[in-house]
Amino acid sequence: MKPITLCLVQMGNKGLELVTAYPKVLPKKVLDELTYKSMPMSAKPGDFSSGSIGDLFYSSYIFQLPQEDVRHNIGAIIAVFEDMKYNLEGIKKTFSCIIKELDGKSLLKLDIIQEILPNLYTGFVKGVINIKISSIATISIKFNDMESSEEEKDYTEDLEEDLWR
Amino acid sequence: MSFFRKIFKRKKEVNITLCGLANAGKTTIVKYLETGEFVKTQPTMGINRGETIRIEKLEINIWDMGGQDDFRVLWPEVNEKSDGVVFVVDKNDVMKFEEAYKAFQEIVEHQIHDDVIVLVLLHKADLPEGMDRSRFIQEFGLVDLPFKWACYETSAKTGQNIFESFKWFFEQLKEG
């Protein structure tokens, strides 16, 4: 389950806007389309959507970005793949778990997600996500290479225990 | 129940749209109508189909439209089928007043039918700053508007005029 890039999108004043992509391997035209498609109409926090752009495939997880004095914003974290044989459920669980943990620690902020994006990408590539998000908090997720697996497994089985160890 | 009684008892179904710039407070107004309290929301992705409100003789479908530039291209198609338009303006966002005025003019000049009811809400009235209602009515050109219209100062935080304004709005829709 090796994405070619991870992207972060938020709602701006004019519409959806790309915050960052890591690694920056996709052309602007593709990134623009990805940004536009990352949140379907009437999307709400917690929604998960997948689609394709040309030969590429993507899955995006939509979440609420809490704000203190003003209204909340919405964002999406997106994984892009060259091959459609990736585990949708695994991506969804990984993204939702990370967002949930960040939110639980009041760390669900764009700059923090932006900062952990390279580590998250490396984690997907290596099959082990290990992200230190503060002096006391670390997100650890282990998952097998799901591309070759025919049987669906519960990859978050040990997730709860592993998180914040 | 006889066929004729069914016909006469049938509720009139109307569509209303909520338009306005991003962060004007459209969705919080819809939530206030649904729940009776202030609910913190997030930006609307395109269009939200709110709950259908049922009051005497009326079944009201609410279309809550995203206010960002990119979503305004969706407004004409929905407004064209609308029986009533609620245009929400953030009373305190004076910097965006001109943009709001242009968006409003676009709606009343090109997107709605002649018999549509127009409710303009000068919203977030709980905040101390901002334009007062009489000046707003003048500058927004409401006096010359060839529609049945009303303008209220509202707040979803205090509930100020939310039900009152929509009571007027629904009465007009019922009569129309």
PDB file of C-alpha atoms in Angstrom, chain A residues 11-16 36 39-45 62 64-74, chain B residues 22-25 27 31 40-49 67-72 74 96 99 157:
ATOM      1  CA  MET A  11     -11.860  25.044   2.512  1.00  0.00           C
ATOM      2  CA  GLY A  12     -10.671  28.558   1.723  1.00  0.00           C
ATOM      3  CA  ASN A  13     -12.574  31.762   1.055  1.00  0.00           C
ATOM      4  CA  LYS A  14     -13.076  30.984  -2.603  1.00  0.00           C
ATOM      5  CA  GLY A  15     -13.475  27.221  -2.369  1.00  0.00           C
ATOM      6  CA  LEU A  16     -11.353  24.145  -1.791  1.00  0.00           C
ATOM      7  CA  TYR A  36     -11.684  19.880  -6.507  1.00  0.00           C
ATOM      8  CA  MET A  39     -14.713  16.516  -1.179  1.00  0.00           C
ATOM      9  CA  PRO A  40     -17.908  15.520  -2.966  1.00  0.00           C
ATOM     10  CA  MET A  41     -21.033  17.691  -2.829  1.00  0.00           C
ATOM     11  CA  SER A  42     -22.668  17.817   0.596  1.00  0.00           C
ATOM     12  CA  ALA A  43     -19.649  16.057   2.136  1.00  0.00           C
ATOM     13  CA  LYS A  44     -19.490  16.051   5.926  1.00  0.00           C
ATOM     14  CA  PRO A  45     -16.698  15.344   8.422  1.00  0.00           C
ATOM     15  CA  ILE A  62     -12.924  14.481   5.301  1.00  0.00           C
ATOM     16  CA  GLN A  64     -13.537  18.960  10.811  1.00  0.00           C
ATOM     17  CA  LEU A  65     -10.830  21.454  11.653  1.00  0.00           C
ATOM     18  CA  PRO A  66     -11.832  22.912  15.013  1.00  0.00           C
ATOM     19  CA  GLN A  67     -11.519  26.688  15.410  1.00  0.00           C
ATOM     20  CA  GLU A  68     -11.892  28.576  18.645  1.00  0.00           C
ATOM     21  CA  ASP A  69     -13.673  31.866  18.070  1.00  0.00           C
ATOM     22  CA  VAL A  70     -14.839  31.450  14.512  1.00  0.00           C
ATOM     23  CA  ARG A  71     -16.733  28.654  12.820  1.00  0.00           C
ATOM     24  CA  HIS A  72     -14.985  25.323  12.271  1.00  0.00           C
ATOM     25  CA  ASN A  73     -13.390  24.582   8.933  1.00  0.00           C
ATOM     26  CA  ILE A  74     -13.298  21.347   6.945  1.00  0.00           C
TER      27      ILE A  74
ATOM     28  CA  ALA B  22     -19.192  32.344   2.720  1.00  0.00           C
ATOM     29  CA  ASN B  23     -19.372  32.541   6.508  1.00  0.00           C
ATOM     30  CA  ALA B  24     -22.450  34.802   6.487  1.00  0.00           C
ATOM     31  CA  GLY B  25     -24.237  32.372   8.806  1.00  0.00           C
ATOM     32  CA  THR B  27     -26.181  27.087   7.939  1.00  0.00           C
ATOM     33  CA  LYS B  31     -29.740  24.741  12.321  1.00  0.00           C
ATOM     34  CA  LYS B  40     -21.387  25.811  15.504  1.00  0.00           C
ATOM     35  CA  THR B  41     -21.058  24.662  11.917  1.00  0.00           C
ATOM     36  CA  GLN B  42     -18.440  24.213   9.220  1.00  0.00           C
ATOM     37  CA  PRO B  43     -18.441  25.417   5.585  1.00  0.00           C
ATOM     38  CA  THR B  44     -21.115  23.944   3.347  1.00  0.00           C
ATOM     39  CA  MET B  45     -19.746  21.738   0.584  1.00  0.00           C
ATOM     40  CA  GLY B  46     -21.804  22.930  -2.368  1.00  0.00           C
ATOM     41  CA  ILE B  47     -25.409  22.493  -1.293  1.00  0.00           C
ATOM     42  CA  ASN B  48     -26.984  21.192   1.891  1.00  0.00           C
ATOM     43  CA  ARG B  49     -30.509  19.910   1.663  1.00  0.00           C
ATOM     44  CA  GLY B  67     -21.197  30.758  -0.331  1.00  0.00           C
ATOM     45  CA  GLN B  68     -17.654  30.311  -1.657  1.00  0.00           C
ATOM     46  CA  ASP B  69     -16.942  31.627  -5.186  1.00  0.00           C
ATOM     47  CA  ASP B  70     -16.615  28.114  -6.559  1.00  0.00           C
ATOM     48  CA  PHE B  71     -20.096  27.148  -5.386  1.00  0.00           C
ATOM     49  CA  ARG B  72     -21.915  30.236  -6.626  1.00  0.00           C
ATOM     50  CA  LEU B  74     -24.652  26.307  -8.538  1.00  0.00           C
ATOM     51  CA  LYS B  96     -17.391  42.251   1.926  1.00  0.00           C
ATOM     52  CA  GLU B  99     -19.313  41.634  -2.890  1.00  0.00           C
ATOM     53  CA  LYS B 157     -26.548  33.140  18.918  1.00  0.00           C
TER      54      LYS B 157
END
